[in-house]
Amino acid sequence: MNAESFLNELNPSQKKPETAIVVGLITPEVSKWYVEDALNELELLADTAGAKVTGRLVQNLPKINSATYLGSGKIAELAEWVEREKTDMVIFDDDLSPMQIRNIERTLKCKLVDRTGLILDIFASRAQSATAKTQVELAQLEYMRTRLTRQWTHLSRQKGGIGTKGPGETQIETDRRLIGDRIAVLRRKLAEIDRQRATQRKNREQEWRVSLVGYTNAGKSTLMNTLANATVLAENRLFATLDSTTRTVYLSPEWKTLLSDTVGFIRKLPHKLVESFKSTLDEVRES
C-alpha cells in the first residue's frame, strides 16, 4: 500500500455528516475558560471538516491520564454515551499518544480524532496548489508515521524472502520505510520551493512589503481584496486560504507596496504543519 492509499484511508468520503462528541480536559495549568473556548473552536473545526457535533465532555483532573487521557470513570461514561447515541467519532482537543489511542479505542469502539488530525484533514481538503498539497502531505505523513501502531495492529507478520528487508519483517516496518522514503521526496521538493521563493523575495528587497497576519477566518482575504482590488478566495470558513498571495497596492500615485495574504493561525497549530508551511510563513517573517 502506498502513501496515497494511506491518506485515502484517513479521509474516507461520507454520504452523510459523521456525528461527533468533543472532549477537553481542565488541569491546574489549563483553566475552565480556556477549555471552553478551545472546545468552541474545536466544534468549528469539526463543522468545517463536515462533522456534526452532538455533545461535549469535559473533565477536571490533576494531570492528563497517560494511559487513557481521561479518568477511567469518564472513559466508561463516554463509552456508554457513544453506544447510546451511536456516535461515529470522538474528537479530543489535545493530541493523543499511540498508547492512549489504542487504550481508548478498545473501550469506545469508535473512530478517534485528535486536534492535530482534524486540522490536517481540513488542510488536505483545502489545498489547491501543488505547493500547498506538498506541504500538507508532508505534515500528514509525519503525523501518520508515529501512529502506525494504531492503524496496522490488525496486520500479521510477513514472511521474509526475496525483495524484503529480511525474515520476519513486520508490515509496520515496511510501511514506515515507505513513508520515510516519501517524506524524503517531499522535503526535497519543499527545499527547492524555499530556494525559489527566497530568490523572489530577494528580487523584491527594495520594495515596501506588508503581510496580513491573523486568526483564520478573521477577514484577511476580504481586506486584501478591498485594498488591492483583487479576487483572492474569501469565504466564511476556517482555512479558506492556504497559499501566500501577493498583490501590488498603490497607496498614492507615487507610493506602492506589496501586500501578501497568508494562511491563518489557530490555537495549537500543529508544529509539523508550521514546519511544512515554512516557505509560506517566510513571507510574513520577511515583510
PDB file of C-alpha atoms in Angstrom:
ATOM      1  CA  MET A   1       0.000   0.000   0.000  1.00  0.00           C
ATOM      2  CA  ASN A   2       1.447   3.399  -0.962  1.00  0.00           C
ATOM      3  CA  ALA A   3       1.330   6.736   0.860  1.00  0.00           C
ATOM      4  CA  GLU A   4      -1.598   7.994  -1.215  1.00  0.00           C
ATOM      5  CA  SER A   5      -3.653   4.972  -0.170  1.00  0.00           C
ATOM      6  CA  PHE A   6      -2.822   5.721   3.463  1.00  0.00           C
ATOM      7  CA  LEU A   7      -4.163   9.254   3.070  1.00  0.00           C
ATOM      8  CA  ASN A   8      -7.319   7.971   1.401  1.00  0.00           C
ATOM      9  CA  GLU A   9      -7.926   5.668   4.361  1.00  0.00           C
ATOM     10  CA  LEU A  10      -7.616   8.609   6.734  1.00  0.00           C
ATOM     11  CA  ASN A  11     -10.072  10.700   4.707  1.00  0.00           C
ATOM     12  CA  PRO A  12     -12.935   8.437   3.560  1.00  0.00           C
ATOM     13  CA  SER A  13     -15.838  10.095   1.765  1.00  0.00           C
ATOM     14  CA  GLN A  14     -19.104  10.139   3.684  1.00  0.00           C
ATOM     15  CA  LYS A  15     -22.672  10.296   2.342  1.00  0.00           C
ATOM     16  CA  LYS A  16     -23.938  11.996   5.487  1.00  0.00           C
ATOM     17  CA  PRO A  17     -22.208  14.045   8.196  1.00  0.00           C
ATOM     18  CA  GLU A  18     -20.493  11.946  10.821  1.00  0.00           C
ATOM     19  CA  THR A  19     -21.650  12.635  14.365  1.00  0.00           C
ATOM     20  CA  ALA A  20     -19.049  13.575  16.937  1.00  0.00           C
ATOM     21  CA  ILE A  21     -18.526  14.275  20.632  1.00  0.00           C
ATOM     22  CA  VAL A  22     -15.760  16.751  21.515  1.00  0.00           C
ATOM     23  CA  VAL A  23     -13.659  16.162  24.630  1.00  0.00           C
ATOM     24  CA  GLY A  24     -11.494  18.517  26.681  1.00  0.00           C
ATOM     25  CA  LEU A  25      -9.549  18.393  29.928  1.00  0.00           C
ATOM     26  CA  ILE A  26      -9.192  21.002  32.686  1.00  0.00           C
ATOM     27  CA  THR A  27      -5.922  20.783  34.639  1.00  0.00           C
ATOM     28  CA  PRO A  28      -4.135  23.123  37.059  1.00  0.00           C
ATOM     29  CA  GLU A  29      -2.291  24.543  34.041  1.00  0.00           C
ATOM     30  CA  VAL A  30      -5.383  24.877  31.817  1.00  0.00           C
ATOM     31  CA  SER A  31      -8.372  26.881  33.059  1.00  0.00           C
ATOM     32  CA  LYS A  32     -12.041  26.065  32.571  1.00  0.00           C
ATOM     33  CA  TRP A  33     -12.480  29.200  30.457  1.00  0.00           C
ATOM     34  CA  TYR A  34      -9.613  28.274  28.156  1.00  0.00           C
ATOM     35  CA  VAL A  35     -11.008  24.764  27.672  1.00  0.00           C
ATOM     36  CA  GLU A  36     -14.490  26.101  26.898  1.00  0.00           C
ATOM     37  CA  ASP A  37     -13.057  28.482  24.288  1.00  0.00           C
ATOM     38  CA  ALA A  38     -10.889  25.709  22.860  1.00  0.00           C
ATOM     39  CA  LEU A  39     -13.885  23.368  22.551  1.00  0.00           C
ATOM     40  CA  ASN A  40     -15.918  26.102  20.850  1.00  0.00           C
ATOM     41  CA  GLU A  41     -13.096  26.359  18.343  1.00  0.00           C
ATOM     42  CA  LEU A  42     -12.875  22.567  18.062  1.00  0.00           C
ATOM     43  CA  GLU A  43     -16.578  22.436  17.202  1.00  0.00           C
ATOM     44  CA  LEU A  44     -15.980  24.966  14.409  1.00  0.00           C
ATOM     45  CA  LEU A  45     -13.126  22.821  13.131  1.00  0.00           C
ATOM     46  CA  ALA A  46     -15.333  19.725  13.221  1.00  0.00           C
ATOM     47  CA  ASP A  47     -18.066  21.563  11.327  1.00  0.00           C
ATOM     48  CA  THR A  48     -15.513  22.724   8.762  1.00  0.00           C
ATOM     49  CA  ALA A  49     -14.416  19.109   8.297  1.00  0.00           C
ATOM     50  CA  GLY A  50     -18.033  18.064   7.729  1.00  0.00           C
ATOM     51  CA  ALA A  51     -18.877  16.505  11.100  1.00  0.00           C
ATOM     52  CA  LYS A  52     -21.947  17.238  13.219  1.00  0.00           C
ATOM     53  CA  VAL A  53     -21.070  17.771  16.885  1.00  0.00           C
ATOM     54  CA  THR A  54     -23.792  16.323  19.120  1.00  0.00           C
ATOM     55  CA  GLY A  55     -22.219  16.939  22.522  1.00  0.00           C
ATOM     56  CA  ARG A  56     -19.143  17.730  24.570  1.00  0.00           C
ATOM     57  CA  LEU A  57     -17.496  16.181  27.611  1.00  0.00           C
ATOM     58  CA  VAL A  58     -15.121  17.984  29.981  1.00  0.00           C
ATOM     59  CA  GLN A  59     -13.263  16.545  32.976  1.00  0.00           C
ATOM     60  CA  ASN A  60     -11.185  18.225  35.681  1.00  0.00           C
ATOM     61  CA  LEU A  61      -8.028  16.244  36.531  1.00  0.00           C
ATOM     62  CA  PRO A  62      -4.702  16.977  38.264  1.00  0.00           C
ATOM     63  CA  LYS A  63      -2.975  15.943  35.024  1.00  0.00           C
ATOM     64  CA  ILE A  64      -3.676  14.148  31.755  1.00  0.00           C
ATOM     65  CA  ASN A  65      -4.017  10.382  32.209  1.00  0.00           C
ATOM     66  CA  SER A  66      -1.039   8.958  30.298  1.00  0.00           C
ATOM     67  CA  ALA A  67      -2.917   5.740  29.507  1.00  0.00           C
ATOM     68  CA  THR A  68      -6.419   6.934  28.597  1.00  0.00           C
ATOM     69  CA  TYR A  69      -6.301  10.779  28.618  1.00  0.00           C
ATOM     70  CA  LEU A  70      -9.461  10.910  30.791  1.00  0.00           C
ATOM     71  CA  GLY A  71     -10.002   9.073  34.061  1.00  0.00           C
ATOM     72  CA  SER A  72     -11.321   5.505  33.879  1.00  0.00           C
ATOM     73  CA  GLY A  73     -14.768   6.542  35.122  1.00  0.00           C
ATOM     74  CA  LYS A  74     -15.136   9.230  32.455  1.00  0.00           C
ATOM     75  CA  ILE A  75     -13.967   6.848  29.754  1.00  0.00           C
ATOM     76  CA  ALA A  76     -16.680   4.407  30.836  1.00  0.00           C
ATOM     77  CA  GLU A  77     -19.250   7.232  30.832  1.00  0.00           C
ATOM     78  CA  LEU A  78     -18.105   8.290  27.371  1.00  0.00           C
ATOM     79  CA  ALA A  79     -18.350   4.704  26.102  1.00  0.00           C
ATOM     80  CA  GLU A  80     -21.966   4.482  27.289  1.00  0.00           C
ATOM     81  CA  TRP A  81     -22.744   7.807  25.596  1.00  0.00           C
ATOM     82  CA  VAL A  82     -21.165   6.692  22.307  1.00  0.00           C
ATOM     83  CA  GLU A  83     -23.093   3.413  22.374  1.00  0.00           C
ATOM     84  CA  ARG A  84     -26.399   5.044  23.323  1.00  0.00           C
ATOM     85  CA  GLU A  85     -26.229   7.762  20.662  1.00  0.00           C
ATOM     86  CA  LYS A  86     -24.487   5.629  18.025  1.00  0.00           C
ATOM     87  CA  THR A  87     -21.819   8.331  17.743  1.00  0.00           C
ATOM     88  CA  ASP A  88     -19.416   7.963  14.826  1.00  0.00           C
ATOM     89  CA  MET A  89     -16.348   9.585  16.360  1.00  0.00           C
ATOM     90  CA  VAL A  90     -14.886  11.288  19.410  1.00  0.00           C
ATOM     91  CA  ILE A  91     -12.650  14.335  18.884  1.00  0.00           C
ATOM     92  CA  PHE A  92     -10.089  15.200  21.566  1.00  0.00           C
ATOM     93  CA  ASP A  93      -8.848  18.763  21.996  1.00  0.00           C
ATOM     94  CA  ASP A  94      -5.312  17.565  22.759  1.00  0.00           C
ATOM     95  CA  ASP A  95      -3.046  15.282  20.789  1.00  0.00           C
ATOM     96  CA  LEU A  96      -3.226  11.624  21.782  1.00  0.00           C
ATOM     97  CA  SER A  97      -0.284   9.255  22.039  1.00  0.00           C
ATOM     98  CA  PRO A  98      -0.419   5.909  20.201  1.00  0.00           C
ATOM     99  CA  MET A  99      -0.879   4.154  23.566  1.00  0.00           C
ATOM    100  CA  GLN A 100      -3.784   6.429  24.527  1.00  0.00           C
ATOM    101  CA  ILE A 101      -5.422   5.868  21.151  1.00  0.00           C
ATOM    102  CA  ARG A 102      -5.084   2.101  21.468  1.00  0.00           C
ATOM    103  CA  ASN A 103      -6.471   2.022  25.011  1.00  0.00           C
ATOM    104  CA  ILE A 104      -9.369   4.387  24.317  1.00  0.00           C
ATOM    105  CA  GLU A 105     -10.345   2.630  21.079  1.00  0.00           C
ATOM    106  CA  ARG A 106     -10.516  -0.650  22.977  1.00  0.00           C
ATOM    107  CA  THR A 107     -13.220   0.832  25.221  1.00  0.00           C
ATOM    108  CA  LEU A 108     -15.099   3.232  22.941  1.00  0.00           C
ATOM    109  CA  LYS A 109     -15.046   1.097  19.782  1.00  0.00           C
ATOM    110  CA  CYS A 110     -15.445   4.129  17.521  1.00  0.00           C
ATOM    111  CA  LYS A 111     -13.218   6.417  15.485  1.00  0.00           C
ATOM    112  CA  LEU A 112     -10.902   8.697  17.469  1.00  0.00           C
ATOM    113  CA  VAL A 113      -9.567  12.001  16.140  1.00  0.00           C
ATOM    114  CA  ASP A 114      -7.295  14.434  17.950  1.00  0.00           C
ATOM    115  CA  ARG A 115      -6.936  18.155  17.238  1.00  0.00           C
ATOM    116  CA  THR A 116      -3.880  17.759  15.019  1.00  0.00           C
ATOM    117  CA  GLY A 117      -5.506  15.022  12.949  1.00  0.00           C
ATOM    118  CA  LEU A 118      -8.609  17.156  12.483  1.00  0.00           C
ATOM    119  CA  ILE A 119      -6.659  20.231  11.377  1.00  0.00           C
ATOM    120  CA  LEU A 120      -4.576  18.162   8.960  1.00  0.00           C
ATOM    121  CA  ASP A 121      -7.763  16.705   7.491  1.00  0.00           C
ATOM    122  CA  ILE A 122      -9.118  20.216   6.874  1.00  0.00           C
ATOM    123  CA  PHE A 123      -5.858  21.378   5.313  1.00  0.00           C
ATOM    124  CA  ALA A 124      -5.884  18.350   3.000  1.00  0.00           C
ATOM    125  CA  SER A 125      -9.380  19.214   1.780  1.00  0.00           C
ATOM    126  CA  ARG A 126      -8.456  22.902   1.279  1.00  0.00           C
ATOM    127  CA  ALA A 127      -5.119  22.509  -0.524  1.00  0.00           C
ATOM    128  CA  GLN A 128      -5.396  23.607  -4.148  1.00  0.00           C
ATOM    129  CA  SER A 129      -1.914  24.477  -5.432  1.00  0.00           C
ATOM    130  CA  ALA A 130       0.862  21.929  -5.931  1.00  0.00           C
ATOM    131  CA  THR A 131       2.877  23.658  -3.206  1.00  0.00           C
ATOM    132  CA  ALA A 132       0.067  23.541  -0.646  1.00  0.00           C
ATOM    133  CA  LYS A 133      -0.646  19.891  -1.450  1.00  0.00           C
ATOM    134  CA  THR A 134       3.028  19.034  -0.974  1.00  0.00           C
ATOM    135  CA  GLN A 135       3.168  20.905   2.335  1.00  0.00           C
ATOM    136  CA  VAL A 136       0.041  19.217   3.658  1.00  0.00           C
ATOM    137  CA  GLU A 137       1.074  15.732   2.539  1.00  0.00           C
ATOM    138  CA  LEU A 138       4.419  16.102   4.309  1.00  0.00           C
ATOM    139  CA  ALA A 139       2.726  17.140   7.557  1.00  0.00           C
ATOM    140  CA  GLN A 140       0.221  14.273   7.261  1.00  0.00           C
ATOM    141  CA  LEU A 141       2.909  11.674   6.700  1.00  0.00           C
ATOM    142  CA  GLU A 142       5.000  12.973   9.615  1.00  0.00           C
ATOM    143  CA  TYR A 143       1.902  12.700  11.796  1.00  0.00           C
ATOM    144  CA  MET A 144       0.992   9.276  10.416  1.00  0.00           C
ATOM    145  CA  ARG A 145       4.443   7.787  10.897  1.00  0.00           C
ATOM    146  CA  THR A 146       4.179   7.953  14.692  1.00  0.00           C
ATOM    147  CA  ARG A 147       0.750   6.323  14.651  1.00  0.00           C
ATOM    148  CA  LEU A 148       1.297   3.231  12.532  1.00  0.00           C
ATOM    149  CA  THR A 149       0.935   1.062  15.629  1.00  0.00           C
ATOM    150  CA  ARG A 150      -2.728   2.047  15.781  1.00  0.00           C
ATOM    151  CA  GLN A 151      -3.507   1.754  12.076  1.00  0.00           C
ATOM    152  CA  TRP A 152      -1.862  -1.615  11.460  1.00  0.00           C
ATOM    153  CA  THR A 153      -2.296  -3.629  14.663  1.00  0.00           C
ATOM    154  CA  HIS A 154      -4.565  -5.988  12.711  1.00  0.00           C
ATOM    155  CA  LEU A 155      -1.803  -6.983  10.285  1.00  0.00           C
ATOM    156  CA  SER A 156       0.194 -10.131  10.899  1.00  0.00           C
ATOM    157  CA  ARG A 157       3.909 -10.573  10.396  1.00  0.00           C
ATOM    158  CA  GLN A 158       5.032 -11.094   6.820  1.00  0.00           C
ATOM    159  CA  LYS A 159       7.221 -13.960   5.709  1.00  0.00           C
ATOM    160  CA  GLY A 160      10.715 -12.992   4.675  1.00  0.00           C
ATOM    161  CA  GLY A 161      12.059 -13.603   1.228  1.00  0.00           C
ATOM    162  CA  ILE A 162      13.405 -12.032  -1.935  1.00  0.00           C
ATOM    163  CA  GLY A 163      12.843  -8.294  -2.108  1.00  0.00           C
ATOM    164  CA  THR A 164      12.136  -7.871   1.594  1.00  0.00           C
ATOM    165  CA  LYS A 165      14.263  -6.401   4.349  1.00  0.00           C
ATOM    166  CA  GLY A 166      14.702  -9.829   5.881  1.00  0.00           C
ATOM    167  CA  PRO A 167      12.927 -12.699   7.604  1.00  0.00           C
ATOM    168  CA  GLY A 168      10.171 -11.631   9.926  1.00  0.00           C
ATOM    169  CA  GLU A 169       9.833  -8.030   8.772  1.00  0.00           C
ATOM    170  CA  THR A 170       6.533  -6.643  10.008  1.00  0.00           C
ATOM    171  CA  GLN A 171       4.073  -4.756   7.858  1.00  0.00           C
ATOM    172  CA  ILE A 172       4.564  -1.764  10.160  1.00  0.00           C
ATOM    173  CA  GLU A 173       8.295  -1.708   9.391  1.00  0.00           C
ATOM    174  CA  THR A 174       7.596  -1.931   5.666  1.00  0.00           C
ATOM    175  CA  ASP A 175       5.083   0.895   5.813  1.00  0.00           C
ATOM    176  CA  ARG A 176       7.361   3.024   7.987  1.00  0.00           C
ATOM    177  CA  ARG A 177      10.143   2.727   5.404  1.00  0.00           C
ATOM    178  CA  LEU A 178       7.688   3.541   2.610  1.00  0.00           C
ATOM    179  CA  ILE A 179       6.511   6.660   4.427  1.00  0.00           C
ATOM    180  CA  GLY A 180      10.107   7.655   5.198  1.00  0.00           C
ATOM    181  CA  ASP A 181      11.005   7.454   1.507  1.00  0.00           C
ATOM    182  CA  ARG A 182       8.031   9.610   0.550  1.00  0.00           C
ATOM    183  CA  ILE A 183       8.854  12.157   3.263  1.00  0.00           C
ATOM    184  CA  ALA A 184      12.392  12.477   1.871  1.00  0.00           C
ATOM    185  CA  VAL A 185      10.994  13.191  -1.610  1.00  0.00           C
ATOM    186  CA  LEU A 186       8.578  15.823  -0.292  1.00  0.00           C
ATOM    187  CA  ARG A 187      11.299  17.524   1.755  1.00  0.00           C
ATOM    188  CA  ARG A 188      13.464  17.830  -1.355  1.00  0.00           C
ATOM    189  CA  LYS A 189      10.547  19.363  -3.248  1.00  0.00           C
ATOM    190  CA  LEU A 190       9.887  21.892  -0.490  1.00  0.00           C
ATOM    191  CA  ALA A 191      13.590  22.750  -0.234  1.00  0.00           C
ATOM    192  CA  GLU A 192      13.536  23.665  -3.931  1.00  0.00           C
ATOM    193  CA  ILE A 193      10.364  25.720  -3.407  1.00  0.00           C
ATOM    194  CA  ASP A 194      12.071  27.513  -0.494  1.00  0.00           C
ATOM    195  CA  ARG A 195      15.025  28.407  -2.727  1.00  0.00           C
ATOM    196  CA  GLN A 196      12.764  29.712  -5.484  1.00  0.00           C
ATOM    197  CA  ARG A 197      10.724  31.845  -3.102  1.00  0.00           C
ATOM    198  CA  ALA A 198      13.848  33.165  -1.389  1.00  0.00           C
ATOM    199  CA  THR A 199      15.067  34.339  -4.797  1.00  0.00           C
ATOM    200  CA  GLN A 200      11.712  36.005  -5.485  1.00  0.00           C
ATOM    201  CA  ARG A 201      11.821  37.797  -2.131  1.00  0.00           C
ATOM    202  CA  LYS A 202      15.390  38.936  -2.762  1.00  0.00           C
ATOM    203  CA  ASN A 203      14.287  40.479  -6.056  1.00  0.00           C
ATOM    204  CA  ARG A 204      11.689  42.473  -4.105  1.00  0.00           C
ATOM    205  CA  GLU A 205      14.034  43.617  -1.327  1.00  0.00           C
ATOM    206  CA  GLN A 206      13.852  47.290  -2.290  1.00  0.00           C
ATOM    207  CA  GLU A 207      10.049  47.365  -2.288  1.00  0.00           C
ATOM    208  CA  TRP A 208       7.751  48.002   0.661  1.00  0.00           C
ATOM    209  CA  ARG A 209       6.157  44.760   1.799  1.00  0.00           C
ATOM    210  CA  VAL A 210       3.179  44.203   4.102  1.00  0.00           C
ATOM    211  CA  SER A 211       1.685  40.851   5.177  1.00  0.00           C
ATOM    212  CA  LEU A 212      -1.786  40.300   6.565  1.00  0.00           C
ATOM    213  CA  VAL A 213      -1.449  38.115   9.660  1.00  0.00           C
ATOM    214  CA  GLY A 214      -4.173  36.883  11.961  1.00  0.00           C
ATOM    215  CA  TYR A 215      -6.609  34.235  13.071  1.00  0.00           C
ATOM    216  CA  THR A 216      -8.142  32.027  10.412  1.00  0.00           C
ATOM    217  CA  ASN A 217     -11.431  33.394   9.046  1.00  0.00           C
ATOM    218  CA  ALA A 218     -10.721  36.841  10.538  1.00  0.00           C
ATOM    219  CA  GLY A 219     -11.194  38.563   7.170  1.00  0.00           C
ATOM    220  CA  LYS A 220      -7.623  38.826   5.841  1.00  0.00           C
ATOM    221  CA  SER A 221      -8.528  37.815   2.285  1.00  0.00           C
ATOM    222  CA  THR A 222     -11.555  40.122   2.265  1.00  0.00           C
ATOM    223  CA  LEU A 223      -9.337  43.011   3.390  1.00  0.00           C
ATOM    224  CA  MET A 224      -6.810  42.206   0.687  1.00  0.00           C
ATOM    225  CA  ASN A 225      -9.495  42.139  -1.994  1.00  0.00           C
ATOM    226  CA  THR A 226     -10.686  45.549  -0.827  1.00  0.00           C
ATOM    227  CA  LEU A 227      -7.239  47.161  -0.644  1.00  0.00           C
ATOM    228  CA  ALA A 228      -5.787  45.622  -3.787  1.00  0.00           C
ATOM    229  CA  ASN A 229      -8.945  45.285  -5.870  1.00  0.00           C
ATOM    230  CA  ALA A 230      -8.033  41.602  -6.053  1.00  0.00           C
ATOM    231  CA  THR A 231     -10.024  38.387  -6.398  1.00  0.00           C
ATOM    232  CA  VAL A 232      -8.418  36.231  -3.707  1.00  0.00           C
ATOM    233  CA  LEU A 233     -10.741  33.470  -2.465  1.00  0.00           C
ATOM    234  CA  ALA A 234     -12.586  34.837   0.568  1.00  0.00           C
ATOM    235  CA  GLU A 235     -15.133  32.604   2.291  1.00  0.00           C
ATOM    236  CA  ASN A 236     -16.739  32.469   5.724  1.00  0.00           C
ATOM    237  CA  ARG A 237     -14.974  29.275   6.763  1.00  0.00           C
ATOM    238  CA  LEU A 238     -11.778  28.216   8.515  1.00  0.00           C
ATOM    239  CA  PHE A 239      -8.600  27.922   6.452  1.00  0.00           C
ATOM    240  CA  ALA A 240     -10.083  29.064   3.146  1.00  0.00           C
ATOM    241  CA  THR A 241      -6.588  30.362   2.273  1.00  0.00           C
ATOM    242  CA  LEU A 242      -3.529  28.093   2.414  1.00  0.00           C
ATOM    243  CA  ASP A 243      -1.279  29.716  -0.181  1.00  0.00           C
ATOM    244  CA  SER A 244       0.527  33.023   0.095  1.00  0.00           C
ATOM    245  CA  THR A 245      -0.799  35.548  -2.428  1.00  0.00           C
ATOM    246  CA  THR A 246       0.919  38.859  -3.174  1.00  0.00           C
ATOM    247  CA  ARG A 247      -0.633  41.882  -4.902  1.00  0.00           C
ATOM    248  CA  THR A 248       0.504  45.438  -5.565  1.00  0.00           C
ATOM    249  CA  VAL A 249      -1.351  48.152  -3.663  1.00  0.00           C
ATOM    250  CA  TYR A 250      -0.995  51.814  -4.654  1.00  0.00           C
ATOM    251  CA  LEU A 251      -1.181  53.997  -1.554  1.00  0.00           C
ATOM    252  CA  SER A 252      -0.670  57.060  -3.750  1.00  0.00           C
ATOM    253  CA  PRO A 253       0.309  57.648  -7.394  1.00  0.00           C
ATOM    254  CA  GLU A 254       3.972  57.639  -6.327  1.00  0.00           C
ATOM    255  CA  TRP A 255       3.912  55.121  -3.491  1.00  0.00           C
ATOM    256  CA  LYS A 256       3.118  51.432  -3.798  1.00  0.00           C
ATOM    257  CA  THR A 257       3.549  48.409  -1.552  1.00  0.00           C
ATOM    258  CA  LEU A 258       3.381  44.642  -1.976  1.00  0.00           C
ATOM    259  CA  LEU A 259       0.555  43.190   0.114  1.00  0.00           C
ATOM    260  CA  SER A 260       0.597  39.467   0.961  1.00  0.00           C
ATOM    261  CA  ASP A 261      -2.257  37.302   2.221  1.00  0.00           C
ATOM    262  CA  THR A 262      -1.176  34.220   4.169  1.00  0.00           C
ATOM    263  CA  VAL A 263      -2.504  31.119   5.899  1.00  0.00           C
ATOM    264  CA  GLY A 264      -4.369  31.927   9.115  1.00  0.00           C
ATOM    265  CA  PHE A 265      -3.474  30.846  12.617  1.00  0.00           C
ATOM    266  CA  ILE A 266      -5.395  28.885  15.229  1.00  0.00           C
ATOM    267  CA  ARG A 267      -4.846  27.519  18.742  1.00  0.00           C
ATOM    268  CA  LYS A 268      -2.421  24.608  18.961  1.00  0.00           C
ATOM    269  CA  LEU A 269      -1.477  24.796  15.286  1.00  0.00           C
ATOM    270  CA  PRO A 270       0.432  21.521  14.710  1.00  0.00           C
ATOM    271  CA  HIS A 271       4.206  22.007  14.790  1.00  0.00           C
ATOM    272  CA  LYS A 272       4.674  19.715  11.788  1.00  0.00           C
ATOM    273  CA  LEU A 273       2.256  21.871   9.826  1.00  0.00           C
ATOM    274  CA  VAL A 274       4.174  25.023  10.749  1.00  0.00           C
ATOM    275  CA  GLU A 275       7.412  23.352   9.613  1.00  0.00           C
ATOM    276  CA  SER A 276       5.842  22.200   6.344  1.00  0.00           C
ATOM    277  CA  PHE A 277       4.480  25.682   5.615  1.00  0.00           C
ATOM    278  CA  LYS A 278       7.854  27.346   6.271  1.00  0.00           C
ATOM    279  CA  SER A 279       8.133  28.772   2.748  1.00  0.00           C
ATOM    280  CA  THR A 280       4.645  30.278   3.038  1.00  0.00           C
ATOM    281  CA  LEU A 281       5.224  31.720   6.512  1.00  0.00           C
ATOM    282  CA  ASP A 282       8.613  33.160   5.490  1.00  0.00           C
ATOM    283  CA  GLU A 283       6.619  35.720   3.518  1.00  0.00           C
ATOM    284  CA  VAL A 284       5.394  37.081   6.859  1.00  0.00           C
ATOM    285  CA  ARG A 285       8.780  36.962   8.569  1.00  0.00           C
ATOM    286  CA  GLU A 286      10.470  38.993   5.854  1.00  0.00           C
ATOM    287  CA  SER A 287       7.780  41.653   5.463  1.00  0.00           C
TER     288      SER A 287
END
